[in-house]
PDB file of C-alpha atoms in Angstrom:
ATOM      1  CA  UNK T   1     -14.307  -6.409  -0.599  1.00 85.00           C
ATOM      2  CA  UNK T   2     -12.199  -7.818  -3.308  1.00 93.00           C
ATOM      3  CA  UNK T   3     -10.755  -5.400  -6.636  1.00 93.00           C
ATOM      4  CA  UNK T   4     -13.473  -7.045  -9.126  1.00 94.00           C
ATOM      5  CA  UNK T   5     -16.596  -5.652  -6.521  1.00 94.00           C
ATOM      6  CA  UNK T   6     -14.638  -2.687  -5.894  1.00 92.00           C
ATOM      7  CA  UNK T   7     -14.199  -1.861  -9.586  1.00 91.00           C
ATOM      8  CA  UNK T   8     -18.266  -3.003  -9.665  1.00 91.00           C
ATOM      9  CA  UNK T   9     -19.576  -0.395  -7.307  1.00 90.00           C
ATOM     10  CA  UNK T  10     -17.231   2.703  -8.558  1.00 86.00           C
ATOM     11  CA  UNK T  11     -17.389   1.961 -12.402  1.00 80.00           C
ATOM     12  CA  UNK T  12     -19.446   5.275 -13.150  1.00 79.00           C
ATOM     13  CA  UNK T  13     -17.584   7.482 -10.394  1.00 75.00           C
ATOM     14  CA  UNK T  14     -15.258  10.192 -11.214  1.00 76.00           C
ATOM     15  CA  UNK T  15     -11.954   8.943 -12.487  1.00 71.00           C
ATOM     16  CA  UNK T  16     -10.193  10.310  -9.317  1.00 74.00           C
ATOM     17  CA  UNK T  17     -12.070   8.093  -6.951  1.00 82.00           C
ATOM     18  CA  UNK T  18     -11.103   4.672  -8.535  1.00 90.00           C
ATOM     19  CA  UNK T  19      -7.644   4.365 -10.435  1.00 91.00           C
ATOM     20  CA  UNK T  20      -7.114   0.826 -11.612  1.00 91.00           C
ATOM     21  CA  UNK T  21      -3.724   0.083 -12.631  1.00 89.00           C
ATOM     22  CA  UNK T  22      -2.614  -2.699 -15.728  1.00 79.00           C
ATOM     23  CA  UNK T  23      -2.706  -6.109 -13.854  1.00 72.00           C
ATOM     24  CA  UNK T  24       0.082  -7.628 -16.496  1.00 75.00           C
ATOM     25  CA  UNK T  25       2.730  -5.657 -15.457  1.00 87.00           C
ATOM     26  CA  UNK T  26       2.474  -6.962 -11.228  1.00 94.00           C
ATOM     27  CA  UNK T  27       4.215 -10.125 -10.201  1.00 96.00           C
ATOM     28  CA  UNK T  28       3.122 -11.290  -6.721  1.00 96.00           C
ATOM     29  CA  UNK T  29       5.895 -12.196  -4.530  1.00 98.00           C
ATOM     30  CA  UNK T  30       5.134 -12.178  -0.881  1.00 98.00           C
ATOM     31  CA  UNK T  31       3.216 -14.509   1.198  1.00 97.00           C
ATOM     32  CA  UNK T  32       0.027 -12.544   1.455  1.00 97.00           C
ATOM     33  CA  UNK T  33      -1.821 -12.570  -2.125  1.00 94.00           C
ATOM     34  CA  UNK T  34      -4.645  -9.666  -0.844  1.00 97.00           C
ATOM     35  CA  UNK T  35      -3.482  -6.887   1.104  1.00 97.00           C
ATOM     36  CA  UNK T  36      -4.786  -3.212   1.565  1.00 97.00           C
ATOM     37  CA  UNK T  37      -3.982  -0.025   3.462  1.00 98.00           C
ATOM     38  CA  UNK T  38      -3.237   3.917   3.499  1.00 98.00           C
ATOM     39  CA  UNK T  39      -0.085   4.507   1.348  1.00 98.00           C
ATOM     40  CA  UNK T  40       3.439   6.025   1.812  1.00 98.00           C
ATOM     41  CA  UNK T  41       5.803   6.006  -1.020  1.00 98.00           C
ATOM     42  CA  UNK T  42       8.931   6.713  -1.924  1.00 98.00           C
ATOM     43  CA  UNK T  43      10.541   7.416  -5.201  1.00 98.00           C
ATOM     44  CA  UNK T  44      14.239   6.021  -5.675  1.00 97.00           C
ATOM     45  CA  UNK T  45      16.307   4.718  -8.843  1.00 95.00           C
ATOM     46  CA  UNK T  46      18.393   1.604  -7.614  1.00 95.00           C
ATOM     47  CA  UNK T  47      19.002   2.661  -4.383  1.00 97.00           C
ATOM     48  CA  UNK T  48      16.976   1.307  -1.436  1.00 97.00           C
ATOM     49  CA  UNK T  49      18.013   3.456   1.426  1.00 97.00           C
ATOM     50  CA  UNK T  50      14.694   5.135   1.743  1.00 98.00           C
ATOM     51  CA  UNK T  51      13.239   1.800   1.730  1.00 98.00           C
ATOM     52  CA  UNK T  52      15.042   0.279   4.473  1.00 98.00           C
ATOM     53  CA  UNK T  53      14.536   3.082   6.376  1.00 98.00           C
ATOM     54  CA  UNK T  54      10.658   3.203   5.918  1.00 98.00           C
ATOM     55  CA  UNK T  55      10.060  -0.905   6.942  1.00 98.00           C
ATOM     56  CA  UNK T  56      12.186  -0.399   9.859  1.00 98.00           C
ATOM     57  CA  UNK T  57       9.911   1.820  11.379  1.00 98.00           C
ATOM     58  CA  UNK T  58       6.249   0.905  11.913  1.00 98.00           C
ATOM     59  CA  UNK T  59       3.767   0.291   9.050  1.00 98.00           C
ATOM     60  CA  UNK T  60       0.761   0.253  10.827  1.00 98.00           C
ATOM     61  CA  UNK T  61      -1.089  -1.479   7.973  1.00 98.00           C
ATOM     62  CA  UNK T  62       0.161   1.372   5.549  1.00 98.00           C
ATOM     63  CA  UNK T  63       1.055  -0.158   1.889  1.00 98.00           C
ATOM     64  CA  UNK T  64       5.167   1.570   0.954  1.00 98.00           C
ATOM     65  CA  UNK T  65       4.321   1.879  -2.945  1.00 98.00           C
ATOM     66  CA  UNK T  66       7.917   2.633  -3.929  1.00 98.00           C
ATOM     67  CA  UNK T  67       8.919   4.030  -7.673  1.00 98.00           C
ATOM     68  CA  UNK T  68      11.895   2.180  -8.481  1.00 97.00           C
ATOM     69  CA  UNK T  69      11.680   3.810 -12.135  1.00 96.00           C
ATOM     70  CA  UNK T  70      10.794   0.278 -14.025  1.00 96.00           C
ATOM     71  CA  UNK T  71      14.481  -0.139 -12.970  1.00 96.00           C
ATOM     72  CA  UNK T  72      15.123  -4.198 -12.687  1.00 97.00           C
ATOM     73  CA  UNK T  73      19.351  -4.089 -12.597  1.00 97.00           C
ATOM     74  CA  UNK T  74      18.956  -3.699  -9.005  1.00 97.00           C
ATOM     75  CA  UNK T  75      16.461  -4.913  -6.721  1.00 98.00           C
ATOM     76  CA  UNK T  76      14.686  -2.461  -4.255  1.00 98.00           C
ATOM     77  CA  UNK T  77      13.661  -4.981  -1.599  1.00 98.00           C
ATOM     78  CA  UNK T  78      14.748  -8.627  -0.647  1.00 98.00           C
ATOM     79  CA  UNK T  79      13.979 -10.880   2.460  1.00 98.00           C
ATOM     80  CA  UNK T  80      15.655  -9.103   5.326  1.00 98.00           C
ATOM     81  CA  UNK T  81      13.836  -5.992   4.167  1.00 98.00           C
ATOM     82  CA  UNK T  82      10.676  -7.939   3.645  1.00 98.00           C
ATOM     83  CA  UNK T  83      11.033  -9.492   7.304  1.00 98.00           C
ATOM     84  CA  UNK T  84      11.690  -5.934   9.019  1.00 98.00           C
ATOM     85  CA  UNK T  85       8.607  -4.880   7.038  1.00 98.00           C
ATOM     86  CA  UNK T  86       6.368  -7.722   8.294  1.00 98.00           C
ATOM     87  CA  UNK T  87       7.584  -7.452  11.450  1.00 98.00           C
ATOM     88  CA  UNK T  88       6.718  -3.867  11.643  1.00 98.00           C
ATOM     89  CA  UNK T  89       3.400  -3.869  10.723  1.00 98.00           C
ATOM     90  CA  UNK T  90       3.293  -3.162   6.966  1.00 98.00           C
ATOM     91  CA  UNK T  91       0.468  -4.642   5.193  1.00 98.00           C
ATOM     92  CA  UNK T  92       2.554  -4.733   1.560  1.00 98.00           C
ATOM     93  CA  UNK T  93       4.793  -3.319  -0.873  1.00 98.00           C
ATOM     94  CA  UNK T  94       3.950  -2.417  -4.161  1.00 98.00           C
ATOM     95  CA  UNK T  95       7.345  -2.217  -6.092  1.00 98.00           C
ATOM     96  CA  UNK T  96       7.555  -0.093  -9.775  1.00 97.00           C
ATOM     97  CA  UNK T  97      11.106  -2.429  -9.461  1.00 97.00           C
ATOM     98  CA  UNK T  98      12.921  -5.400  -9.168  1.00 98.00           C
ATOM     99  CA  UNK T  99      12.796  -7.846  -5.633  1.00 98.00           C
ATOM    100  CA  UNK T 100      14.917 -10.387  -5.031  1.00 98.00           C
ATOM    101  CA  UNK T 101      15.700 -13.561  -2.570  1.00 98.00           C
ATOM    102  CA  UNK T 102      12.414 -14.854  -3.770  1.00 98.00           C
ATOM    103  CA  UNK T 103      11.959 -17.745  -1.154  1.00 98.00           C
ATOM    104  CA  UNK T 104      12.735 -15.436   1.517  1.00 98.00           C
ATOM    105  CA  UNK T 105       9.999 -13.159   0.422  1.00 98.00           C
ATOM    106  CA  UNK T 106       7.242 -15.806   0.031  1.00 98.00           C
ATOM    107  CA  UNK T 107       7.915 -16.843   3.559  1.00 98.00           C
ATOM    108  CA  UNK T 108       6.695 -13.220   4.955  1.00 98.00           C
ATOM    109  CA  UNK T 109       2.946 -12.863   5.705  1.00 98.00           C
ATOM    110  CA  UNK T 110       3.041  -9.757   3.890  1.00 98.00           C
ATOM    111  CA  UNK T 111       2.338  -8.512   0.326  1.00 98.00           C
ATOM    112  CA  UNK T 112       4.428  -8.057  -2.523  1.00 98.00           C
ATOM    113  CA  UNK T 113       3.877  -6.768  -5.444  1.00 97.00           C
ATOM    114  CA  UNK T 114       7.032  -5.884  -8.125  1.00 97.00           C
ATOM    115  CA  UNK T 115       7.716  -5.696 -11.989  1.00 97.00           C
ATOM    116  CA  UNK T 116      10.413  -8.461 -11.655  1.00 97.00           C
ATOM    117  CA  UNK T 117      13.276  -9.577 -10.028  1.00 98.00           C
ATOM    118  CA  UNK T 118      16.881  -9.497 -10.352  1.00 98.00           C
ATOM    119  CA  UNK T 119      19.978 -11.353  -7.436  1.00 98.00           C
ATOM    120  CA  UNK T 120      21.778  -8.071  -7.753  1.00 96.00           C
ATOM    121  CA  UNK T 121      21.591  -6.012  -4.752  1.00 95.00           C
ATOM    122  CA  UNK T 122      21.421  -2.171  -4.261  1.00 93.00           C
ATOM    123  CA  UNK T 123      24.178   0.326  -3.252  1.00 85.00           C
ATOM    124  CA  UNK T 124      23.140   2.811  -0.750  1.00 90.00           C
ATOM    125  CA  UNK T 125      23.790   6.054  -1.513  1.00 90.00           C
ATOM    126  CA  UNK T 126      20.558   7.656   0.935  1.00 90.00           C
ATOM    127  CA  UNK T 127      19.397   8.758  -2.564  1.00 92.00           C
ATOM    128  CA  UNK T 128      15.491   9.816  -3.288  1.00 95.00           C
ATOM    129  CA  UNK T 129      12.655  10.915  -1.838  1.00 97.00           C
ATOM    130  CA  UNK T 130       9.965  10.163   0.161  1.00 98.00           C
ATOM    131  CA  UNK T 131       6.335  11.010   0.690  1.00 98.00           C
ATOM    132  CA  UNK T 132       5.891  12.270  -3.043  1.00 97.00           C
ATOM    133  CA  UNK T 133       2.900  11.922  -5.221  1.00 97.00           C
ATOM    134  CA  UNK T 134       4.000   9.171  -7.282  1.00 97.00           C
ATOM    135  CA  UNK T 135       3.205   8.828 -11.146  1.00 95.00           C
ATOM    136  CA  UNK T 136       2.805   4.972 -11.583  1.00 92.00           C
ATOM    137  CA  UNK T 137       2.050   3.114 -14.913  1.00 86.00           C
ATOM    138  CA  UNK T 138       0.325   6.780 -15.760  1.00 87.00           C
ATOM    139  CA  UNK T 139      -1.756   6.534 -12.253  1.00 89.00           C
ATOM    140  CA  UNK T 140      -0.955   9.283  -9.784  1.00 93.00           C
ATOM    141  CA  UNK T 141      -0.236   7.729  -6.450  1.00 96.00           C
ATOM    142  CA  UNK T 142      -0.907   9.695  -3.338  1.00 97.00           C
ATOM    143  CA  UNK T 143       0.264   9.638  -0.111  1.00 98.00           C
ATOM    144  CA  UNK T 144      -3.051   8.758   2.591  1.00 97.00           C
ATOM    145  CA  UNK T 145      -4.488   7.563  -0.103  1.00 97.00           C
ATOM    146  CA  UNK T 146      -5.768   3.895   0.230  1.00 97.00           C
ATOM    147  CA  UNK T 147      -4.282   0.888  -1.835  1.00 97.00           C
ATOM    148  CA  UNK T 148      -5.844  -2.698  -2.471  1.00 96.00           C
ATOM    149  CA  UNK T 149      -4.187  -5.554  -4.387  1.00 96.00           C
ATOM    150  CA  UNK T 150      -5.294  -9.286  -4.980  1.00 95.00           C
ATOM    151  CA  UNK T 151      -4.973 -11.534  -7.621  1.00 93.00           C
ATOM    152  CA  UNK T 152      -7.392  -9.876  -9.762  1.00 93.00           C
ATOM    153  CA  UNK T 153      -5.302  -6.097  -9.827  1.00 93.00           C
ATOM    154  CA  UNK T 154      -4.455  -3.119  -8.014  1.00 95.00           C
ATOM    155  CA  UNK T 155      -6.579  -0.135  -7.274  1.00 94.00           C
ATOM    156  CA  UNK T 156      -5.855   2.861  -6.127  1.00 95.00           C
ATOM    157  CA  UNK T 157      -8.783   5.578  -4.604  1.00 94.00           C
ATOM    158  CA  UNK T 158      -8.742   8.570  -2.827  1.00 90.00           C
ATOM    159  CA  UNK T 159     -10.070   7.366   0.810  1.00 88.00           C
ATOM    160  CA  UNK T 160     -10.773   3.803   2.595  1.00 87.00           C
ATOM    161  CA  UNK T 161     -13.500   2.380   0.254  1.00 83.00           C
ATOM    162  CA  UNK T 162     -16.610   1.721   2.923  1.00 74.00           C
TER     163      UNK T 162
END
């Protein structure tokens, strides 16, 4: 079920359930434009360490929604990162951040979702945090919690929508 039919059925439930977060602000980047799955996160400020270590290990179809702070002087994720987490079973990334090696990214049937991008790199200091309920464009973000994006927006609701 796409976000618009989603957002259809739920429109009268309790806020909680259905959390629908400001479709400007998302920039698609990856090679999958609809993705969807149970959510990890991690919270970091330019430095991706928690990242890598997450899409090295396996997804299986989980959506990383990482907090990158709005940051975009350093980018969170780029294409080996976006490979590993393809490769690894990770259904998308939703990234409060800045991306980079754009071409590389496209190329990776995965989804990508990021405030921007920026060519400068991160330094890896093993700084932040991980498995955190996230506060995202004012939208608490929950670990377990399920995730859909497609070109229409991202939602957010408590449990797999039936």
């Amino acid at each position: 079920m796409n976000t618009c039919d989603l957002c259809d059925l739920h429109k009268s439930a309790d806020p909680g359930t259905l959390r629908v977060f400001p479709g400007s602000r998302w920039r698609q980047y990856g090679g999958c434009a609809a993705f969807s799955g149970p959510i990890r996160t991690v919270h970091c400020l330019d430095d991706n360490s928690l990242v890598k270590a997450a899409v090295e290990g396996p997804g299986e179809g989980h959506v990383l929604v990482v907090d990158g702070g709005m940051s975009l002087r350093r980018s969170l994720l780029g294409g080996n990162l976006a490979a590993a987490a393809a490769r690894n079973g990770w259904a998308g990334l939703l990234i409060h951040g800045a991306v980079r090696d754009l071409a590389e990214l496209r190329a990776q049937p995965i989804g990508i979702l990021a405030l921007g991008h920026v060519p400068l790199a991160t330094e890896r200091a093993g700084q932040g945090r991980a498995g955190l309920t996230l506060l995202i464009d004012g939208t608490p973000v929950r670990p377990g919690e399920w995730l859909m994006a497609d070109e229409d927006g991202v939602l957010v609701m408590a449990e797999r929508p039936a």
